[in-house]
CSV table of C-alpha atoms in Angstrom, one decimal:
chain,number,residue,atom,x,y,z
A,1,UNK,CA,-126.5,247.2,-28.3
A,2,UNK,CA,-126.1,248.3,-31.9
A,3,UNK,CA,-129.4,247.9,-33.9
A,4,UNK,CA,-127.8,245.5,-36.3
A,5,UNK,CA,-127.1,242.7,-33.9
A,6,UNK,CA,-131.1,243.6,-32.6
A,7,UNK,CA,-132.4,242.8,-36.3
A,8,UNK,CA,-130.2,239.5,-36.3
A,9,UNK,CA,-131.2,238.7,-33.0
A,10,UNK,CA,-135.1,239.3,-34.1
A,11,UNK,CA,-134.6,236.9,-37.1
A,12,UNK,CA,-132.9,234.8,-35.4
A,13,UNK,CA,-136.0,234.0,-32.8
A,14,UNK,CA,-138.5,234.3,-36.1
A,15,UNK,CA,-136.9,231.3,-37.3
A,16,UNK,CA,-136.8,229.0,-34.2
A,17,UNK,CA,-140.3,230.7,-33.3
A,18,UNK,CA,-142.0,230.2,-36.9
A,19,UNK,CA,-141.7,226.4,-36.3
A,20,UNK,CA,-142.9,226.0,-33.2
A,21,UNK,CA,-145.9,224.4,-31.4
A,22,UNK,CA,-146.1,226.3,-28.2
A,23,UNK,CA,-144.0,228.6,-26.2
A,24,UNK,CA,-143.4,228.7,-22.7
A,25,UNK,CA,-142.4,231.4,-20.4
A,26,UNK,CA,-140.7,230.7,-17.2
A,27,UNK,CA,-138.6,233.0,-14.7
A,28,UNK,CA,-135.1,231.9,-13.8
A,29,UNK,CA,-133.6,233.7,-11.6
A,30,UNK,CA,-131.7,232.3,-8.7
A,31,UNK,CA,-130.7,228.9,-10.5
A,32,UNK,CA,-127.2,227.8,-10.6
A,33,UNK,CA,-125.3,226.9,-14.1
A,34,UNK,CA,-125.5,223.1,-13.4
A,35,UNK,CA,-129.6,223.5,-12.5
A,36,UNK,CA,-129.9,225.2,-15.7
A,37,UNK,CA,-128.1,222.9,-17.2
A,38,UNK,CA,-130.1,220.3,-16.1
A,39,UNK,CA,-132.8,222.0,-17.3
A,40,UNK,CA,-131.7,222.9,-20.8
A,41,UNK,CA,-131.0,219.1,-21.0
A,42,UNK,CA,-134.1,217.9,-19.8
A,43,UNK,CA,-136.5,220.2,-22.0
A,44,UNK,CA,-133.6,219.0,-24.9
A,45,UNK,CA,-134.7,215.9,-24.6
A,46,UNK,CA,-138.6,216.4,-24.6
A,47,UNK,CA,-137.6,218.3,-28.2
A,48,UNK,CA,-137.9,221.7,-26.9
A,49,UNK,CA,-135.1,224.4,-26.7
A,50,UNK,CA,-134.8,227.3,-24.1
A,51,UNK,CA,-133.7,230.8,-25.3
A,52,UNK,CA,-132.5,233.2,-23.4
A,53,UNK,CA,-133.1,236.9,-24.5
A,54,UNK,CA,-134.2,240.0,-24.4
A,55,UNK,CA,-138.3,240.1,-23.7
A,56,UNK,CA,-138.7,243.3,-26.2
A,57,UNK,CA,-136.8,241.3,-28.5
A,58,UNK,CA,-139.2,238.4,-28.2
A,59,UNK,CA,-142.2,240.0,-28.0
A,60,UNK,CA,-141.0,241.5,-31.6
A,61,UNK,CA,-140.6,238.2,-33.1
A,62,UNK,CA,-143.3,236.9,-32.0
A,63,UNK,CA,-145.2,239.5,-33.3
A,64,UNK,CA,-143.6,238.8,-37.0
A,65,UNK,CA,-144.5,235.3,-36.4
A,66,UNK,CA,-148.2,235.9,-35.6
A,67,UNK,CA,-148.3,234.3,-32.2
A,68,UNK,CA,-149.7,236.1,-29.4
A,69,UNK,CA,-147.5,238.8,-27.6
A,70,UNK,CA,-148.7,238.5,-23.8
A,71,UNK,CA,-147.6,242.0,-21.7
A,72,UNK,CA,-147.7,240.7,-18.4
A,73,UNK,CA,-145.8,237.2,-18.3
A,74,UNK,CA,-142.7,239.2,-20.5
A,75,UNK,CA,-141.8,240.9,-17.9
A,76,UNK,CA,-138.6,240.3,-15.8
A,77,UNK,CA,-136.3,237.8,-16.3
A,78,UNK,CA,-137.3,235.4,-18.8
A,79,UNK,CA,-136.8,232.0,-20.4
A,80,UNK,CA,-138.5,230.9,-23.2
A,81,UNK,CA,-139.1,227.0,-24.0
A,82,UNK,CA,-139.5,226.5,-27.3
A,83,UNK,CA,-141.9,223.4,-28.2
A,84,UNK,CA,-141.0,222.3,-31.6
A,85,UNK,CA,-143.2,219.2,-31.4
A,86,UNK,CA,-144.9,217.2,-28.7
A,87,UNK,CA,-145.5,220.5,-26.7
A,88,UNK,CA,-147.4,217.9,-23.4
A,89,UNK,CA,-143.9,216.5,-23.4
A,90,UNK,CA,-142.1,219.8,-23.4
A,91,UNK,CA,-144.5,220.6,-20.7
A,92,UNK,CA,-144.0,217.5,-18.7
A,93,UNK,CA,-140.2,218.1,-18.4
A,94,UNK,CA,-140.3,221.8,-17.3
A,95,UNK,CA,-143.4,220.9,-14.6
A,96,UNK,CA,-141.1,218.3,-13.2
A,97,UNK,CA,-137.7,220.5,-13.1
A,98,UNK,CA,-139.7,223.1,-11.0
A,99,UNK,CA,-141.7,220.7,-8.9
A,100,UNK,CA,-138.1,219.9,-7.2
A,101,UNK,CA,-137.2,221.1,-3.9
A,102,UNK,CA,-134.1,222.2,-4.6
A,103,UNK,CA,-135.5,224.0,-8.1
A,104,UNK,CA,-138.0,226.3,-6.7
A,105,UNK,CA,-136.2,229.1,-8.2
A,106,UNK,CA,-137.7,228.2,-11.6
A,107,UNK,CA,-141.4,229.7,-12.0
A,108,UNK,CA,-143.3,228.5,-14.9
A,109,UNK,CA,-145.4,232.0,-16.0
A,110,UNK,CA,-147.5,231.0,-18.7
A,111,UNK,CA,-147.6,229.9,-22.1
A,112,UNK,CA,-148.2,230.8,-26.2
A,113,UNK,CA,-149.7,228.2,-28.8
A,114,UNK,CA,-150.5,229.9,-31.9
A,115,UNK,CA,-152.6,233.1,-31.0
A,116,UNK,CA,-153.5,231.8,-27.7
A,117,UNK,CA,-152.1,233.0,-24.4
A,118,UNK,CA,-152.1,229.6,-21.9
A,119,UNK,CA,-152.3,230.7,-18.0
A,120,UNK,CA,-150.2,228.5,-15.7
A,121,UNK,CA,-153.0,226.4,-15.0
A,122,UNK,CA,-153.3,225.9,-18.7
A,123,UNK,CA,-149.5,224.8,-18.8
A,124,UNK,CA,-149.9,222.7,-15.7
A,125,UNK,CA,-153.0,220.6,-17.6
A,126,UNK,CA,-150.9,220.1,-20.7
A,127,UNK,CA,-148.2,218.7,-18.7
A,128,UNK,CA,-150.4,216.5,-17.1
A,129,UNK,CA,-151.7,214.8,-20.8
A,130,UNK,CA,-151.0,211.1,-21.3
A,131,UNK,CA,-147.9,211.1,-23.9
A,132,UNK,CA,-149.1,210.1,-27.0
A,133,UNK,CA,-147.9,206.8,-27.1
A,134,UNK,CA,-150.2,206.5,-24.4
A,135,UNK,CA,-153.1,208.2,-26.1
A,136,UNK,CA,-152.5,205.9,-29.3
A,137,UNK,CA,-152.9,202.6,-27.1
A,138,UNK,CA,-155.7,203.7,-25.3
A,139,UNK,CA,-157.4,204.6,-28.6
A,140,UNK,CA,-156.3,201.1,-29.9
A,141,UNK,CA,-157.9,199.5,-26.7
A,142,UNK,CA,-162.0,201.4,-27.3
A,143,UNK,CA,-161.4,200.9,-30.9
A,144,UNK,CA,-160.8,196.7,-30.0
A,145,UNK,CA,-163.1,196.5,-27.3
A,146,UNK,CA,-166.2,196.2,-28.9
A,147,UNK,CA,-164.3,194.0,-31.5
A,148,UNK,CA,-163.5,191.6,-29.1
A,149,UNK,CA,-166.9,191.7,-27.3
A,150,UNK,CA,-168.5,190.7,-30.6
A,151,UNK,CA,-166.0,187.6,-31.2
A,152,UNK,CA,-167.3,187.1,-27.2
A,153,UNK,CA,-170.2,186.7,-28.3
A,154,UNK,CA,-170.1,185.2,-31.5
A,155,UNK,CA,-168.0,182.4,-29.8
A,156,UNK,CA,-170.6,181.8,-27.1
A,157,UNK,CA,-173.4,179.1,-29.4
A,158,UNK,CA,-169.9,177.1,-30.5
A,159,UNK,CA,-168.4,177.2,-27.3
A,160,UNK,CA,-171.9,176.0,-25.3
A,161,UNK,CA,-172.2,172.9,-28.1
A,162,UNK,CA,-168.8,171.7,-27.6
A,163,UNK,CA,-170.1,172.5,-23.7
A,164,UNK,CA,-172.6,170.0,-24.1
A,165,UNK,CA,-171.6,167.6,-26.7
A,166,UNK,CA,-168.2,166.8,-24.0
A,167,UNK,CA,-170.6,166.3,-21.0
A,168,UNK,CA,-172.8,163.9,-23.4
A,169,UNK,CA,-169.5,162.0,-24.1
A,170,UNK,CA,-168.5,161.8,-20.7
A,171,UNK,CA,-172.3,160.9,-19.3
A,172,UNK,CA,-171.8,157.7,-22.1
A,173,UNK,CA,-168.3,157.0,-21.4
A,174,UNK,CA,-169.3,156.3,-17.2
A,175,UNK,CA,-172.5,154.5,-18.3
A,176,UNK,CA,-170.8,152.5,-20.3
A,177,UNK,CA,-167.9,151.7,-17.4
C-alpha cells in the first residue's frame, strides 16, 4: 500500500477518532455480510460507527489523537466502534449483537475512553447502564420524593380537621334524625 493512501487513511481515522467518546474493539471474523450488516446498523443507530482498518493504522491515529493505544486487544482482526455520543448506548447494541446464538463469531475485546484502556468487563458494565433517559427520571423521582413527602405532611393537620369537622356533621345530622 503506497504511503500516501496510509497518511490519508491516518487522517482520515484522526478525524472520526478526535470526536469520539469511547472506542471499542471487537474481533469479527467468521460473520457473514448480512450479520455485519446487521451489526453496522444496529451500532448506527445507537450513534456509533464501525471502521474497519488496518490495527497499525489505528493505533497511529489514535496516538495523534491522544487516546490510549492498547497492544494486546489490536491484535488480529479488528473492528473498531466508534462512540460519538452516548457510548452505554453504543455499548448496549454491540453486547446484544454478540450475546446471539447465531452471532458468536463477534468477540467484544475491550475498550478506549480518552486515556483509559476498558477491559471487557469494563465494556460489559457500561452496556449494562440505565440509558439516560432513564437516569434523568430516576433523578427527577429522589429529587420529588422528599418534595412530595413534605406536602404529605404538610397536608396531614388540614386533612385530620376536615377529618373531624365531617364526622361532627354527620354525629349532628343522625342526632338530629
Amino acid at each position: 500500500m503506497p504511503a500516501s493512501i496510509k497518511f490519508e487513511m491516518v487522517s482520515e481515522l484522526k478525524k472520526k477518532l478526535e470526536g469520539a467518546e469511547a472506542v471499542f474493539v471487537c474481533e469479527y471474523r467468521g460473520l457473514t455480510v448480512a450479520q455485519a450488516t446487521e451489526f453496522r446498523r444496529l451500532v448506527r443507530e445507537a450513534s456509533g460507527e464501525v471502521k474497519v482498518a488496518k490495527n497499525t493504522l489505528v493505533r497511529l491515529a489514535l496516538g495523534e489523537v491522544g487516546m490510549a493505544v492498547p497492544e494486546d486487544i489490536t491484535v488480529g482482526p479488528n473492528a473498531y466502534v466508534i462512540a460519538h455520543e452516548n457510548s452505554p448506548a453504543v455499548a448496549k447494541a454491540m453486547k446484544e449483537f454478540a450475546s446471539k446464538k447465531e452471532n458468536k463469531a463477534m468477540v467484544i475485546k475491550g475498550g478506549l475512553m480518552g486515556s483509559d484502556v476498558l477491559s471487557l468487563d469494563q465494556v460489559m458494565a457500561l452496556a449494562d447502564l440505565p440509558s439516560r433517559d432513564q437516569m434523568l427520571a430516576q433523578l427527577v423521582g429522589t429529587l420529588a420524593g422528599p418534595i412530595r413527602g413534605l406536602v404529605t405532611v404538610l397536608s396531614g393537620p388540614s386533612r385530620g380537621l376536615v377529618t373531624c369537622l365531617s364526622q361532627l356533621a354527620e354525629k349532628k345530622g343522625s342526632d338530629a334524625a
